[in-house]
Tab-separated table of C-alpha atoms in Angstrom:
chain	number	residue	atom	x	y	z
A	84	UNK	CA	-0.314	-0.037	0.187
A	85	UNK	CA	1.175	3.923	-0.896
A	86	UNK	CA	0.201	6.883	0.769
A	87	UNK	CA	1.699	10.150	0.662
A	88	UNK	CA	1.054	13.400	2.742
A	89	UNK	CA	2.422	15.988	5.439
A	90	UNK	CA	4.626	14.844	8.096
A	91	UNK	CA	2.146	16.327	11.376
A	92	UNK	CA	3.990	15.275	13.962
A	93	UNK	CA	7.856	13.279	14.880
A	94	UNK	CA	7.459	10.973	17.583
A	95	UNK	CA	10.743	9.619	18.619
A	96	UNK	CA	10.969	5.808	20.955
A	97	UNK	CA	14.173	3.195	21.271
A	98	UNK	CA	14.465	2.613	18.274
A	99	UNK	CA	11.576	3.133	16.867
A	100	UNK	CA	10.362	6.980	14.611
A	101	UNK	CA	6.911	7.074	15.157
A	102	UNK	CA	5.096	9.744	12.449
A	103	UNK	CA	1.772	10.917	11.693
A	104	UNK	CA	1.302	11.644	8.066
A	105	UNK	CA	-2.130	13.776	7.399
A	106	UNK	CA	-3.315	12.059	4.288
A	107	UNK	CA	-7.095	11.338	3.931
A	108	UNK	CA	-7.331	10.173	7.523
A	109	UNK	CA	-3.700	10.798	9.824
A	110	UNK	CA	-2.114	7.909	10.063
A	111	UNK	CA	0.496	6.708	11.916
A	112	UNK	CA	4.071	5.175	10.223
A	113	UNK	CA	6.593	3.017	11.967
A	114	UNK	CA	9.443	3.508	11.236
A	115	UNK	CA	11.927	0.425	12.537
A	116	UNK	CA	14.830	0.469	10.246
A	117	UNK	CA	17.260	3.233	9.919
A	118	UNK	CA	16.374	5.729	12.303
A	119	UNK	CA	18.782	7.707	13.088
A	120	UNK	CA	18.433	8.844	9.201
A	121	UNK	CA	15.030	10.040	9.297
A	122	UNK	CA	15.320	11.939	12.444
A	123	UNK	CA	18.038	14.218	11.175
A	124	UNK	CA	16.332	14.744	7.996
A	125	UNK	CA	12.446	14.843	8.633
A	126	UNK	CA	10.346	18.007	9.791
A	127	UNK	CA	6.658	19.055	10.147
A	128	UNK	CA	6.227	20.328	7.303
A	129	UNK	CA	7.879	17.575	4.796
A	130	UNK	CA	5.747	16.008	2.186
A	131	UNK	CA	6.799	12.764	1.791
A	132	UNK	CA	6.039	9.597	0.189
A	133	UNK	CA	6.439	5.856	1.476
A	134	UNK	CA	5.201	1.842	0.968
A	135	UNK	CA	3.293	0.467	3.698
A	136	UNK	CA	2.321	-2.483	5.380
A	137	UNK	CA	-0.028	-2.884	8.123
A	138	UNK	CA	1.151	-3.482	11.798
A	139	UNK	CA	-1.581	-4.530	13.626
A	140	UNK	CA	1.692	-4.842	17.427
A	141	UNK	CA	2.094	-0.222	16.904
A	142	UNK	CA	-1.744	0.122	17.308
A	143	UNK	CA	-2.472	2.871	20.759
A	144	UNK	CA	0.850	4.077	20.129
A	145	UNK	CA	-0.840	7.121	20.021
A	146	UNK	CA	-4.466	8.886	21.172
A	147	UNK	CA	-6.851	8.724	19.642
A	148	UNK	CA	-5.643	5.493	17.902
A	149	UNK	CA	-4.628	6.039	14.193
A	150	UNK	CA	-4.629	3.026	12.005
A	151	UNK	CA	-0.204	1.665	12.351
A	152	UNK	CA	1.955	0.717	9.297
A	153	UNK	CA	5.037	-0.065	9.079
A	154	UNK	CA	7.486	1.527	6.282
A	155	UNK	CA	8.917	0.051	3.555
A	156	UNK	CA	10.464	2.734	1.697
A	157	UNK	CA	10.042	6.676	2.515
A	158	UNK	CA	11.146	9.245	-0.321
A	159	UNK	CA	10.584	13.425	0.824
A	160	UNK	CA	8.719	14.482	-1.994
A	161	UNK	CA	8.979	18.239	-0.949
A	162	UNK	CA	10.770	19.613	1.602
A	163	UNK	CA	9.186	22.342	4.452
A	164	UNK	CA	11.532	25.651	4.571
A	165	UNK	CA	12.185	25.697	8.239
A	166	UNK	CA	13.182	29.615	8.277
A	167	UNK	CA	9.389	30.084	7.159
A	168	UNK	CA	6.429	29.739	9.814
A	169	UNK	CA	3.482	28.544	7.722
A	170	UNK	CA	0.379	30.480	10.171
A	171	UNK	CA	-3.386	30.008	8.874
A	172	UNK	CA	-5.534	31.965	10.475
A	173	UNK	CA	-8.942	30.546	8.040
A	174	UNK	CA	-11.780	32.775	9.768
A	175	UNK	CA	-9.771	35.688	8.227
A	176	UNK	CA	-8.764	34.352	4.999
A	177	UNK	CA	-12.875	33.920	4.116
A	178	UNK	CA	-13.518	37.178	5.943
A	179	UNK	CA	-11.257	39.040	3.457
A	180	UNK	CA	-12.297	37.183	0.293
A	181	UNK	CA	-16.364	37.804	1.594
A	182	UNK	CA	-15.375	41.562	1.391
A	183	UNK	CA	-13.886	41.290	-1.566
A	184	UNK	CA	-17.436	39.426	-2.791
A	185	UNK	CA	-19.038	42.500	-0.889
A	186	UNK	CA	-17.632	44.976	-2.833
A	187	UNK	CA	-17.163	43.479	-6.231
A	188	UNK	CA	-21.476	43.629	-5.871
A	189	UNK	CA	-21.684	47.104	-4.648
A	190	UNK	CA	-19.852	48.938	-7.742
A	191	UNK	CA	-21.892	45.732	-9.873
A	192	UNK	CA	-24.998	46.926	-8.864
A	193	UNK	CA	-23.716	51.028	-9.803
A	194	UNK	CA	-22.703	50.346	-13.078
A	195	UNK	CA	-18.634	50.276	-12.595
A	196	UNK	CA	-17.040	47.311	-15.050
A	197	UNK	CA	-13.718	45.136	-13.294
A	198	UNK	CA	-11.437	44.939	-15.528
A	199	UNK	CA	-8.108	42.904	-15.878
A	200	UNK	CA	-4.567	45.332	-16.563
A	201	UNK	CA	-1.002	43.473	-17.244
A	202	UNK	CA	2.033	43.414	-14.267
A	203	UNK	CA	4.177	43.805	-16.227
A	204	UNK	CA	5.097	46.791	-17.658
A	205	UNK	CA	8.226	48.693	-20.093
A	206	UNK	CA	8.251	51.759	-18.243
A	207	UNK	CA	8.923	53.210	-15.018
A	208	UNK	CA	6.115	55.847	-13.222
A	209	UNK	CA	7.467	59.285	-11.589
A	210	UNK	CA	8.034	57.789	-7.926
A	211	UNK	CA	11.015	57.736	-5.114
A	212	UNK	CA	9.689	53.621	-4.430
A	213	UNK	CA	12.134	51.966	-6.431
A	214	UNK	CA	11.020	49.275	-8.919
A	215	UNK	CA	10.937	45.148	-9.446
A	216	UNK	CA	12.698	44.483	-12.737
A	217	UNK	CA	13.281	41.551	-14.874
A	218	UNK	CA	13.666	40.730	-18.556
A	219	UNK	CA	12.168	39.496	-20.891
A	220	UNK	CA	15.190	37.377	-22.830
A	221	UNK	CA	13.214	36.387	-25.673
A	222	UNK	CA	13.669	39.793	-27.180
A	223	UNK	CA	16.055	41.472	-24.641
A	224	UNK	CA	13.896	43.717	-23.182
A	225	UNK	CA	14.683	45.108	-19.094
A	226	UNK	CA	10.657	44.822	-17.908
A	227	UNK	CA	9.010	46.187	-14.603
A	228	UNK	CA	6.583	44.803	-12.060
A	229	UNK	CA	3.461	47.757	-11.875
A	230	UNK	CA	4.234	49.830	-8.992
A	231	UNK	CA	0.508	51.507	-9.301
A	232	UNK	CA	-2.322	50.078	-11.583
A	233	UNK	CA	-2.962	53.900	-12.119
A	234	UNK	CA	-1.446	53.689	-15.578
A	235	UNK	CA	-3.880	51.751	-17.076
A	236	UNK	CA	-6.963	52.401	-15.420
A	237	UNK	CA	-6.310	55.917	-16.921
A	238	UNK	CA	-5.497	54.902	-20.191
A	239	UNK	CA	-9.180	53.171	-20.143
A	240	UNK	CA	-10.776	55.884	-18.320
A	241	UNK	CA	-9.222	58.185	-21.445
A	242	UNK	CA	-10.807	55.382	-23.833
A	243	UNK	CA	-14.312	55.766	-22.346
A	244	UNK	CA	-14.916	53.601	-19.689
A	245	UNK	CA	-16.630	55.851	-17.539
A	246	UNK	CA	-16.623	53.836	-14.234
A	247	UNK	CA	-13.869	50.807	-13.767
A	248	UNK	CA	-12.212	49.020	-10.917
A	249	UNK	CA	-9.425	46.701	-10.348
A	250	UNK	CA	-8.898	44.382	-7.462
A	251	UNK	CA	-5.172	43.206	-8.503
A	252	UNK	CA	-1.688	43.172	-6.587
A	253	UNK	CA	1.629	46.283	-7.201
A	254	UNK	CA	4.964	45.087	-6.460
A	255	UNK	CA	6.979	48.535	-4.720
A	256	UNK	CA	10.827	47.003	-4.140
A	257	UNK	CA	10.962	48.955	-0.583
A	258	UNK	CA	11.642	47.423	3.169
A	259	UNK	CA	9.228	44.524	4.065
A	260	UNK	CA	7.825	46.364	7.971
A	261	UNK	CA	4.776	45.533	10.090
A	262	UNK	CA	2.156	48.084	8.081
A	263	UNK	CA	3.824	47.696	4.307
A	264	UNK	CA	4.814	45.579	1.814
A	265	UNK	CA	7.029	44.879	-1.499
A	266	UNK	CA	3.895	42.772	-3.022
A	267	UNK	CA	0.312	43.915	-1.189
A	268	UNK	CA	-2.522	43.880	-2.819
A	269	UNK	CA	-4.902	47.461	-3.505
A	270	UNK	CA	-8.485	48.507	-5.079
A	271	UNK	CA	-8.517	51.344	-7.543
A	272	UNK	CA	-11.260	52.868	-8.369
A	273	UNK	CA	-11.939	55.356	-11.274
A	274	UNK	CA	-15.191	57.432	-11.932
A	275	UNK	CA	-15.251	59.814	-15.175
A	276	UNK	CA	-17.162	62.831	-14.358
A	277	UNK	CA	-17.092	62.497	-10.382
A	278	UNK	CA	-16.780	64.833	-7.974
A	279	UNK	CA	-15.006	65.077	-4.377
A	280	UNK	CA	-17.916	64.800	-2.416
A	281	UNK	CA	-19.234	61.815	-4.810
A	282	UNK	CA	-15.898	60.015	-4.283
A	283	UNK	CA	-15.718	60.839	-0.547
A	284	UNK	CA	-19.365	58.884	-0.327
A	285	UNK	CA	-18.516	55.980	-2.478
A	286	UNK	CA	-15.131	55.800	-0.126
A	287	UNK	CA	-17.274	55.717	2.912
A	288	UNK	CA	-19.951	53.664	1.713
A	289	UNK	CA	-17.045	50.445	0.811
A	290	UNK	CA	-15.327	51.346	4.193
A	291	UNK	CA	-18.784	50.365	6.087
A	292	UNK	CA	-18.517	47.665	3.612
A	293	UNK	CA	-15.089	46.726	4.392
A	294	UNK	CA	-14.843	46.799	8.281
A	295	UNK	CA	-19.820	45.664	8.732
A	296	UNK	CA	-20.417	48.250	10.685
A	297	UNK	CA	-20.787	51.792	11.623
A	298	UNK	CA	-18.242	54.261	11.901
A	299	UNK	CA	-17.513	57.382	13.266
A	300	UNK	CA	-15.886	59.718	10.983
A	301	UNK	CA	-14.108	63.436	11.202
A	302	UNK	CA	-13.710	65.728	8.487
A	303	UNK	CA	-11.283	67.871	8.936
A	304	UNK	CA	-8.583	70.051	6.958
A	305	UNK	CA	-4.853	68.834	6.373
A	306	UNK	CA	-3.309	71.854	8.895
A	307	UNK	CA	-6.177	70.480	11.556
A	308	UNK	CA	-5.581	67.468	11.478
A	309	UNK	CA	-1.823	67.988	12.060
A	310	UNK	CA	-2.735	69.515	15.831
A	311	UNK	CA	-4.758	66.961	17.057
A	312	UNK	CA	-4.664	63.727	18.691
A	313	UNK	CA	-6.441	61.137	16.507
A	314	UNK	CA	-9.620	59.446	18.988
A	315	UNK	CA	-9.570	55.744	18.807
A	316	UNK	CA	-11.787	54.509	16.747
A	317	UNK	CA	-12.776	57.650	14.494
A	318	UNK	CA	-11.860	57.897	10.615
A	319	UNK	CA	-10.477	61.221	9.822
A	320	UNK	CA	-11.053	62.121	6.232
A	321	UNK	CA	-8.863	64.526	5.598
A	322	UNK	CA	-8.881	67.971	2.657
A	323	UNK	CA	-7.406	70.687	1.643
A	324	UNK	CA	-3.734	69.266	1.157
A	325	UNK	CA	-0.657	71.562	-0.426
A	326	UNK	CA	0.074	71.223	-3.330
A	327	UNK	CA	3.466	69.145	-3.800
A	328	UNK	CA	5.805	67.470	-6.005
A	329	UNK	CA	4.219	63.662	-4.267
A	330	UNK	CA	1.253	64.437	-4.928
A	331	UNK	CA	-0.112	63.378	-8.815
A	332	UNK	CA	-3.501	65.346	-8.531
A	333	UNK	CA	-4.877	68.335	-10.033
A	334	UNK	CA	-4.842	71.842	-8.446
A	335	UNK	CA	-7.581	73.474	-7.010
A	336	UNK	CA	-7.355	77.672	-7.620
A	337	UNK	CA	-6.486	78.296	-4.981
A	338	UNK	CA	-2.979	76.123	-5.315
A	339	UNK	CA	-4.495	73.338	-2.309
A	340	UNK	CA	-4.279	69.708	-4.274
A	341	UNK	CA	-7.160	67.901	-5.255
A	342	UNK	CA	-7.859	64.829	-3.724
A	343	UNK	CA	-8.456	63.642	0.119
A	344	UNK	CA	-6.943	61.154	2.232
A	345	UNK	CA	-9.171	58.907	5.214
A	346	UNK	CA	-6.369	58.423	7.758
A	347	UNK	CA	-6.648	55.909	10.976
A	348	UNK	CA	-4.535	55.442	14.039
A	349	UNK	CA	-2.403	57.971	12.273
A	350	UNK	CA	-1.964	55.578	8.883
A	351	UNK	CA	-3.715	56.231	5.387
A	352	UNK	CA	-5.758	53.949	4.609
A	353	UNK	CA	-7.814	55.379	1.799
A	354	UNK	CA	-6.617	58.023	-1.543
A	355	UNK	CA	-8.749	60.033	-3.573
A	356	UNK	CA	-6.895	61.690	-6.612
A	357	UNK	CA	-8.382	64.086	-9.461
A	358	UNK	CA	-6.473	62.742	-11.879
A	359	UNK	CA	-4.364	65.914	-13.728
A	360	UNK	CA	-6.857	66.314	-17.621
A	361	UNK	CA	-4.388	69.215	-18.831
A	362	UNK	CA	-1.153	68.703	-21.063
A	363	UNK	CA	1.409	70.750	-19.774
A	364	UNK	CA	0.364	70.816	-16.690
A	365	UNK	CA	0.855	66.176	-16.519
A	366	UNK	CA	4.013	66.875	-18.536
A	367	UNK	CA	5.512	69.362	-14.888
A	368	UNK	CA	4.337	66.734	-12.959
A	369	UNK	CA	6.295	64.042	-13.980
A	370	UNK	CA	9.149	66.280	-14.587
A	371	UNK	CA	8.855	67.560	-10.870
A	372	UNK	CA	8.570	63.399	-9.706
A	373	UNK	CA	11.925	63.006	-11.369
A	374	UNK	CA	11.229	61.498	-15.538
A	375	UNK	CA	12.301	58.122	-15.556
A	376	UNK	CA	14.900	57.187	-18.383
A	377	UNK	CA	12.443	54.097	-18.897
A	378	UNK	CA	8.939	56.168	-19.894
A	379	UNK	CA	7.323	53.272	-21.692
A	380	UNK	CA	4.498	53.144	-21.687
A	381	UNK	CA	3.491	56.121	-20.089
A	382	UNK	CA	4.132	57.839	-23.484
A	383	UNK	CA	0.588	55.780	-24.388
A	384	UNK	CA	-0.896	57.979	-21.411
A	385	UNK	CA	0.776	61.264	-22.497
A	386	UNK	CA	-0.473	61.226	-26.099
A	387	UNK	CA	-4.010	60.049	-24.137
A	388	UNK	CA	-3.606	63.287	-22.440
A	389	UNK	CA	-2.831	65.435	-24.922
A	390	UNK	CA	-5.204	63.667	-26.897
A	391	UNK	CA	-8.221	65.498	-24.682
A	392	UNK	CA	-9.183	63.252	-21.557
A	393	UNK	CA	-12.394	63.604	-19.022
A	394	UNK	CA	-11.825	64.560	-15.856
A	395	UNK	CA	-11.825	61.579	-13.755
A	396	UNK	CA	-11.533	60.865	-9.954
A	397	UNK	CA	-9.357	57.724	-8.882
A	398	UNK	CA	-9.401	56.230	-5.202
A	399	UNK	CA	-6.878	53.764	-4.204
A	400	UNK	CA	-8.480	51.740	-1.179
A	401	UNK	CA	-6.172	48.902	1.065
A	402	UNK	CA	-8.764	46.570	1.917
A	403	UNK	CA	-6.285	44.487	3.729
A	404	UNK	CA	-4.742	47.651	6.009
A	405	UNK	CA	-8.305	48.760	7.209
A	406	UNK	CA	-8.799	45.226	7.935
A	407	UNK	CA	-5.807	45.279	9.925
A	408	UNK	CA	-6.020	48.384	11.700
A	409	UNK	CA	-9.465	48.307	12.457
A	410	UNK	CA	-9.310	44.179	14.158
A	411	UNK	CA	-5.933	45.220	15.598
A	412	UNK	CA	-4.555	42.996	13.593
A	413	UNK	CA	-0.772	42.402	11.410
A	414	UNK	CA	-1.128	42.710	7.452
A	415	UNK	CA	-0.480	38.429	7.042
A	416	UNK	CA	-2.237	37.835	9.411
A	417	UNK	CA	-4.694	38.556	6.575
A	418	UNK	CA	-2.313	36.437	4.342
A	419	UNK	CA	-1.347	33.099	4.167
A	420	UNK	CA	1.823	33.070	1.913
A	421	UNK	CA	2.476	36.989	2.852
A	422	UNK	CA	5.770	38.211	1.423
A	423	UNK	CA	8.206	37.448	4.476
A	424	UNK	CA	8.597	33.747	3.634
A	425	UNK	CA	11.206	35.421	1.186
A	426	UNK	CA	13.424	35.971	4.192
A	427	UNK	CA	11.587	38.849	5.827
A	428	UNK	CA	10.916	40.049	9.521
């Protein structure tokens, strides 16, 4: 008889090694030969296969009693990575999935179209964060993982798609912290002809879906927010930001940035931005942020804006950041395969 599965427990006694293997049911395997070798080379989490025969004499070594088998030969199919502890909270994972479903359902009712976007691009956006790069060997061309989905969504917007969104991963080659990850999932919504007040209402409605509760909100200006001590459990909607190099958005008549942020515990969880429509203003902002040598597909967006771009409001929402902050958890509590499996802390 052959069995294959993951080792869930290892227990050694004199001249005998017991393994629990998670198969269709938990199976106890008894090793009597070459014990030292297996003790050294086997770890909990290893995927193994082996041929076994029934061993009636060893039933009852574990409680509850499992079917017990004598080992004939054992092969390690996949080694568990010792430095990576796989922590699974099924409740959180299911909750995260349900929330994304509810958001999609709500946006669908409002007439929004979900679009699929490229992950690889041949250009770097103007941003202080570094890019992950790779080589397309067939053409000997350097490509980059997207740092944001905004460029592609704005292209859709300029082509007459008035209500669009995407839930997808973005990649930034920067440090891993308890609040930020080099690989993270975002919800990005682009709405043509939507004003800031309507964008705030949409953002708060999605925020209620994510938190599944009534939320406390406070509307303040940037200057006021910087002087106060934020109250626990309160979401702050902050406007009247000063126009700055880092702010990639349109400018109001009072030289303020046409944007807003929603913060919780001083962390930005939603960012609303009015997209730049004027070509000259777009070029000026790109240059101020540090235009990259690899302009690539940004040239296409520039040409679209030069041809005439519609007024558009963009919402960037970090669902998992909201969940982790609101429930006082870590981001990786909602991500089984978090980025720290690659050696981060």
